[in-house]
Tab-separated table of C-alpha atoms in Angstrom:
chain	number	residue	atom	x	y	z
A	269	UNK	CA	57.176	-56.461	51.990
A	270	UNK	CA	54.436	-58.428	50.218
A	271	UNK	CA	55.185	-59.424	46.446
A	272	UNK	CA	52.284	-58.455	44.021
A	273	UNK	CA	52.681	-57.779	40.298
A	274	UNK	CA	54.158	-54.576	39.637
A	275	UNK	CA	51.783	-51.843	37.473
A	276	UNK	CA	53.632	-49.308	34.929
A	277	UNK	CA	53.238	-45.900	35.494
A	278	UNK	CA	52.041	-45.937	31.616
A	279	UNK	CA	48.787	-48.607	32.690
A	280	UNK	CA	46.254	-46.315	32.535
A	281	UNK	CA	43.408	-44.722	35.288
A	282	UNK	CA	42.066	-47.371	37.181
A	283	UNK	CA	38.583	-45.214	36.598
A	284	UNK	CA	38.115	-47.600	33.391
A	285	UNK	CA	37.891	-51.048	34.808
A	286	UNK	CA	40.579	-53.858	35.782
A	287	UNK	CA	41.246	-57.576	34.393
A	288	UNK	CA	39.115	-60.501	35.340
A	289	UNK	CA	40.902	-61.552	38.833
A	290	UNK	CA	40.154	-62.900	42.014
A	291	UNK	CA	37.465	-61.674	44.082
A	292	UNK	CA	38.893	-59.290	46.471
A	293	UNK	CA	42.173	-58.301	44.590
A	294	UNK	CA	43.323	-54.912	45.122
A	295	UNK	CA	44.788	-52.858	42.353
A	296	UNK	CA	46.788	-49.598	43.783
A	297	UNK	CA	48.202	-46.890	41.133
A	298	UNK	CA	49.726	-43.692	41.007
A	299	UNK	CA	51.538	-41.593	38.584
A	300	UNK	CA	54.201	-43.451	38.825
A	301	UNK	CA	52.851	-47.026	39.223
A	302	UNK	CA	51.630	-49.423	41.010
A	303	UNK	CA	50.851	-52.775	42.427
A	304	UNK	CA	48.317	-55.550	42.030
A	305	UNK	CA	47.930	-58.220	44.896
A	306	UNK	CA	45.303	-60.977	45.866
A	307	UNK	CA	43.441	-61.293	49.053
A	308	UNK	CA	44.744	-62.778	52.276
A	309	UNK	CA	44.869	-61.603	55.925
A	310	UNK	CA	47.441	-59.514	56.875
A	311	UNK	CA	48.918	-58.527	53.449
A	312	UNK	CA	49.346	-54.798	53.438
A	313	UNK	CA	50.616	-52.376	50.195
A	314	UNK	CA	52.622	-48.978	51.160
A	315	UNK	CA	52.041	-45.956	49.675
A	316	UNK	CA	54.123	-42.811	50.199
A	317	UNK	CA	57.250	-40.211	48.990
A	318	UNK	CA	59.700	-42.724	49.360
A	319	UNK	CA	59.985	-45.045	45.980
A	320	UNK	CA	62.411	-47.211	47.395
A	321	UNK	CA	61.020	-48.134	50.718
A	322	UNK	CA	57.092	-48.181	49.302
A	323	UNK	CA	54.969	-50.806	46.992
A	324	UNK	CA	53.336	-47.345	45.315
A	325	UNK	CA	55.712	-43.784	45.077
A	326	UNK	CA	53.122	-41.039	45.884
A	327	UNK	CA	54.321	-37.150	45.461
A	328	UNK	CA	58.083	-38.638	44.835
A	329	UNK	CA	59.295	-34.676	44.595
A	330	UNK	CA	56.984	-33.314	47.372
A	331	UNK	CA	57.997	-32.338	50.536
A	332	UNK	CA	55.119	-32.324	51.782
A	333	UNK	CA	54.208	-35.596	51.113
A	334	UNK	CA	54.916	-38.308	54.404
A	335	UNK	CA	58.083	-40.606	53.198
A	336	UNK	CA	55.177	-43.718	54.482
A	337	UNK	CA	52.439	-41.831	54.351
A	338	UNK	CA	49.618	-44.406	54.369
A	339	UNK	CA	48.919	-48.287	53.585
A	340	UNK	CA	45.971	-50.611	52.399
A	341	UNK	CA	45.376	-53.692	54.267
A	342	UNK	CA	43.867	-56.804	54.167
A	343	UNK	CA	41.928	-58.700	57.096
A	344	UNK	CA	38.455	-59.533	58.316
A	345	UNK	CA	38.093	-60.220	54.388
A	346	UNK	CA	38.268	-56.345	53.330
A	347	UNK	CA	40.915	-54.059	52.126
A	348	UNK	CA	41.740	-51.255	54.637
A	349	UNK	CA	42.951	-47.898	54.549
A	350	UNK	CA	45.084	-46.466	56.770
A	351	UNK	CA	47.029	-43.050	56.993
A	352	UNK	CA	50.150	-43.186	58.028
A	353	UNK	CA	51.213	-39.503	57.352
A	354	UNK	CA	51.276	-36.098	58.126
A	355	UNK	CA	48.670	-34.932	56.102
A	356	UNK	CA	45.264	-35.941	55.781
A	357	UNK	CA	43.804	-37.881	53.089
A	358	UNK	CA	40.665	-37.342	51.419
A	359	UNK	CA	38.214	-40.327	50.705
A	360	UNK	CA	34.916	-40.027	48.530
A	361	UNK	CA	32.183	-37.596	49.875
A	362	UNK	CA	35.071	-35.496	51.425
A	363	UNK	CA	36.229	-37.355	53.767
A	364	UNK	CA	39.235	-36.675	55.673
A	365	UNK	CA	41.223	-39.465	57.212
A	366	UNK	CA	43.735	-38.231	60.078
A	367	UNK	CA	46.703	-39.870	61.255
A	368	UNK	CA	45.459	-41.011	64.441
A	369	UNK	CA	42.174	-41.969	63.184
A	370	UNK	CA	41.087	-45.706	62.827
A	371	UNK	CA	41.352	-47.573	59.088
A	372	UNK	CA	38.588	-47.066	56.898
A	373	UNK	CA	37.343	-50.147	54.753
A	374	UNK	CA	37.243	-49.445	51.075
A	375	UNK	CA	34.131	-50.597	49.078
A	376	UNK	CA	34.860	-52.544	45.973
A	377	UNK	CA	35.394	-51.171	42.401
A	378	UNK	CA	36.709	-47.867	42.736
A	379	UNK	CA	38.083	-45.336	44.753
A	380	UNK	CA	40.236	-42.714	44.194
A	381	UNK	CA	42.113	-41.145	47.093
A	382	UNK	CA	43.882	-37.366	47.410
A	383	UNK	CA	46.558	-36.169	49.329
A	384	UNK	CA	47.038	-32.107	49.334
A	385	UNK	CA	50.431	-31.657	48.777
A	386	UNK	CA	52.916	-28.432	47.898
A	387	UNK	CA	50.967	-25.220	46.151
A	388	UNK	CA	47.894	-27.136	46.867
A	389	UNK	CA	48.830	-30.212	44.263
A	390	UNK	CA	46.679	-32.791	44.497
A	391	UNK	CA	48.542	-36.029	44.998
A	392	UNK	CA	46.136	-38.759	43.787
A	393	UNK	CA	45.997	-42.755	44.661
A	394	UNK	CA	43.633	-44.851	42.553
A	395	UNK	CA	42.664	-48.388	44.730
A	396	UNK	CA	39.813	-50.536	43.082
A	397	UNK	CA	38.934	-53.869	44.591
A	398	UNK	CA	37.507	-56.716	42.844
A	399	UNK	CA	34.110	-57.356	43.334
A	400	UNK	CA	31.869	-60.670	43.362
A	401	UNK	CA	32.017	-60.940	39.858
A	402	UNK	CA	35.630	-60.035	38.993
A	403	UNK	CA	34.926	-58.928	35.744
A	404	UNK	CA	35.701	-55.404	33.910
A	405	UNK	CA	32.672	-53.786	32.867
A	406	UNK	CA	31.403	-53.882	29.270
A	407	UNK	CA	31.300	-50.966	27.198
A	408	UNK	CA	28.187	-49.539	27.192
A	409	UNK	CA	28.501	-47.339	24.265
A	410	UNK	CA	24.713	-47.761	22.916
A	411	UNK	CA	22.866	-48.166	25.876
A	412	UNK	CA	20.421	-45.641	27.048
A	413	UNK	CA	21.388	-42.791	29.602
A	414	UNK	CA	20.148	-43.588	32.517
A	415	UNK	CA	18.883	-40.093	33.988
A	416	UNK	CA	19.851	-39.357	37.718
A	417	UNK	CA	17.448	-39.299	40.083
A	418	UNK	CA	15.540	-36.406	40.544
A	419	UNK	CA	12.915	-35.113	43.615
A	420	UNK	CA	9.668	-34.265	43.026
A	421	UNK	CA	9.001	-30.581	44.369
A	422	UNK	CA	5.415	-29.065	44.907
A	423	UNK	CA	5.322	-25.430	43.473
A	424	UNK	CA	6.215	-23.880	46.749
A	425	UNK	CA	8.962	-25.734	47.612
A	426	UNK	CA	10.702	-25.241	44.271
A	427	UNK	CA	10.198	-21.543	44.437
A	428	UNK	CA	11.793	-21.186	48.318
A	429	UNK	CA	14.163	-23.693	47.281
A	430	UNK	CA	15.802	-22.074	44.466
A	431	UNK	CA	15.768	-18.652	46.714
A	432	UNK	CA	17.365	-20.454	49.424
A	433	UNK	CA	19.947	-22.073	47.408
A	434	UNK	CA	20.454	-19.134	44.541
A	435	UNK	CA	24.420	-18.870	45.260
A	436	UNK	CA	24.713	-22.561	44.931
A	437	UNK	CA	23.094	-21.593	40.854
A	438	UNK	CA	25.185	-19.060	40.663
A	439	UNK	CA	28.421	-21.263	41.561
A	440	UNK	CA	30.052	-19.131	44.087
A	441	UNK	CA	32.963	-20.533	45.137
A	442	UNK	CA	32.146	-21.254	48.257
A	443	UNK	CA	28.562	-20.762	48.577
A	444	UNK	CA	26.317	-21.315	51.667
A	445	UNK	CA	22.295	-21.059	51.473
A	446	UNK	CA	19.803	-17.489	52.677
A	447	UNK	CA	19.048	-16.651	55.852
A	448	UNK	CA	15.232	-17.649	56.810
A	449	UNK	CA	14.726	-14.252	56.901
A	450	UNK	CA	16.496	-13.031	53.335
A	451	UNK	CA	14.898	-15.900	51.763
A	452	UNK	CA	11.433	-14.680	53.212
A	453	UNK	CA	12.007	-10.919	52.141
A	454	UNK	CA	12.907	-12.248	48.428
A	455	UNK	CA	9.740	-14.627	48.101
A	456	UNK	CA	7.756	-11.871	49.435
A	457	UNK	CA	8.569	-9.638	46.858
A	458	UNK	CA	8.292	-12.565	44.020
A	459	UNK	CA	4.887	-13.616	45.461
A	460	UNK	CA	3.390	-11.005	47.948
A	461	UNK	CA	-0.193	-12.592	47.981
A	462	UNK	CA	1.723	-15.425	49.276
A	463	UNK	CA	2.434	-14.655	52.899
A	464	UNK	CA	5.745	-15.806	52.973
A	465	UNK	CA	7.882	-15.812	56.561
A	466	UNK	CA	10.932	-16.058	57.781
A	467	UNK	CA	8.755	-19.261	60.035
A	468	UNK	CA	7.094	-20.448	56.490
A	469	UNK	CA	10.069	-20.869	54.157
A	470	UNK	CA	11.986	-22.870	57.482
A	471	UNK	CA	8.783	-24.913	57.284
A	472	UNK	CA	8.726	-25.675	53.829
A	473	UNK	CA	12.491	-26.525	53.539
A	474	UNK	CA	12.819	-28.780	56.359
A	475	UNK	CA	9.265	-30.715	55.337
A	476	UNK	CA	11.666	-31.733	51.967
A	477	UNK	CA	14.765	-32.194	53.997
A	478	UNK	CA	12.499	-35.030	55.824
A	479	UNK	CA	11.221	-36.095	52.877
A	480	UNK	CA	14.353	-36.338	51.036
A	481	UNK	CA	16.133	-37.956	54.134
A	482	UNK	CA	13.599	-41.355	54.612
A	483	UNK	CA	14.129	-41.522	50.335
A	484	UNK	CA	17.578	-42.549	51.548
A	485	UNK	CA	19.814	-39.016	51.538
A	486	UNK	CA	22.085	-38.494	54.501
A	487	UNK	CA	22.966	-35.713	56.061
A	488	UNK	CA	19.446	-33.700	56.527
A	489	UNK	CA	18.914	-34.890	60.541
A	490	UNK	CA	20.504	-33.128	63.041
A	491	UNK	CA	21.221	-36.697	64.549
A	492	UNK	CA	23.449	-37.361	61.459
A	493	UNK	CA	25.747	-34.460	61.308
A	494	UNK	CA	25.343	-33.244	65.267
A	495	UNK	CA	25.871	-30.098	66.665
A	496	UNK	CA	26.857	-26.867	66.095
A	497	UNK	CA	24.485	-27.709	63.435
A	498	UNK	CA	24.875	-24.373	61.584
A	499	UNK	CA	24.199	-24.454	57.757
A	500	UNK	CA	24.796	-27.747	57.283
A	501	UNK	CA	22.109	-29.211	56.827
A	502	UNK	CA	20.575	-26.516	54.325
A	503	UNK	CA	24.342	-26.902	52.597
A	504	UNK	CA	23.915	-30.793	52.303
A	505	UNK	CA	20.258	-30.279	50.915
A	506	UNK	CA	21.239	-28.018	48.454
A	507	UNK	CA	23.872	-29.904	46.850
A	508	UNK	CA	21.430	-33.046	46.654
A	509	UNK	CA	19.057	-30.964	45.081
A	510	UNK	CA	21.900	-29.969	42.248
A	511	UNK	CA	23.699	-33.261	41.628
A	512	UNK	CA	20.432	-34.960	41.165
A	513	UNK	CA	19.461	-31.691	38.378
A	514	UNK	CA	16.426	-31.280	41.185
A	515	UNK	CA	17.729	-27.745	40.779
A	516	UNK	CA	19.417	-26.155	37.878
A	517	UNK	CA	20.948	-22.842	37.052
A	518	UNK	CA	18.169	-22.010	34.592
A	519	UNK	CA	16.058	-21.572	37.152
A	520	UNK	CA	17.735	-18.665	38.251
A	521	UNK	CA	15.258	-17.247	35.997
A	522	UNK	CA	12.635	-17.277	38.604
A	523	UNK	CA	14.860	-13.903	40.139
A	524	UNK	CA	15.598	-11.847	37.208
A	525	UNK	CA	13.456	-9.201	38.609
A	526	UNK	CA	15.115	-9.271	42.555
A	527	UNK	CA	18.159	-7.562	43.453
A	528	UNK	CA	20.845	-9.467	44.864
A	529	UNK	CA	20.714	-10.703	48.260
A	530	UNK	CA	22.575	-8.699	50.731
């Protein structure tokens, strides 16, 4: 096994930075430690249920959790991911990385990876990799907010928008966007001089799906997520539209006088 230098379990979430160090060095860090160790091909870290077989313990006391259940390597000049394990693990954006499935490179700074373990505990593996600079950030304390970036919505859009997406406002747990056609028969009754159609509101919502998706958003072109297409791409629209506060519960106001959609 490759020697690093160890990290206590007390160190502290990767989340907040790392010391200056050599570009490329990989930090890995669980509950109950974990490891620092420099670039070079062919150097790997462990990760798993097994303390004293592993460079990081992961889910020491669950079952469920693979004895080796994954490992980060190093080649091609990039740190790779690999799972190793039973269960999947879950990258940034979702992501689920199988067993059989080829290593995924991890971006530098940081990136926090999940494995599901017993009564749906989340098992979690912090890795951040040293960029160019190899510096921590600075505080930031007085600086600004920067506001996220939001889309720019003609009146029509909005409206059919936050129809389409109104379970998404209303955080349902697991919500998924109108029908052309119950979108249609709200906006109708919102705006009957409008002329609203099942045909109209598809129009309208895939004219900002196009727009959104050449501003750089993926997962709004049938070529991206392939078929059964389904609600997906609606499903990925939506959620752009409410991590970028394009949309926002308020706006719910817009349907106080609708019943719910069936």
């Amino acid at each position: 096994m490759d020697v690093g230098r160890s990290l206590p379990a007390a160190y502290g979430s990767l989340a907040r930075g790392v010391p200056v160090s050599a570009v490329g060095t990989l930090f890995a860090l669980s509950l109950a430690g974990g490891i620092t160790l420099g670039p070079k091909e062919g150097r790997s870290i462990v990760f798993g249920r097994n303390r004293p077989e592993v460079h990081v313990c992961l889910g020491e006391d669950d079952p469920r959790v693979s004895r080796q259940h994954g490992t980060l390597s190093h080649r091609e000049g990039a740190w790779w991911i690999s799972n190793t394990g039973k269960l999947p693990i879950r990258l940034p954006g979702s992501r689920l990385l199988f067993g059989d499935e080829e290593p995924v490179p991890l971006t530098e700074g940081y990136t926090p990876l999940f494995v599901r373990g017993s009564h749906n505990r989340e098992h979690l593996l912090e890795a951040y990799v040293t960029g160019s600079t190899g510096v921590k950030p600075p505080p930031r304390h007085e600086e600004i907010t920067q506001p996220p970036r939001t889309w720019l919505l003609q009146a029509d859009e909005r409206v059919a928008l936050i129809v389409l997406g109104q379970r998404y406002l209303l955080h349902e747990l697991r919500p998924q966007p109108l029908s052309w056609r119950q979108a249609a028969a709200q906006l109708a009754l919102l705006h009957p001089e409008a002329g609203w159609t099942p045909k109209r509101v598809e129009h309208v919502v895939v004219a900002v799906r196009n727009r959104l998706s050449r501003g750089g958003v993926s997962g709004l072109t049938r070529e991206e997520v392939g078929e059964p297409v389904g609600n997906t791409l609606n499903d990925n629209l939506l959620k752009e539209l409410l991590l970028s506060t394009t949309l926002v519960p308020p706006d719910l106001v817009l349907l106080d006088d609708l019943a719910p959609a069936d």
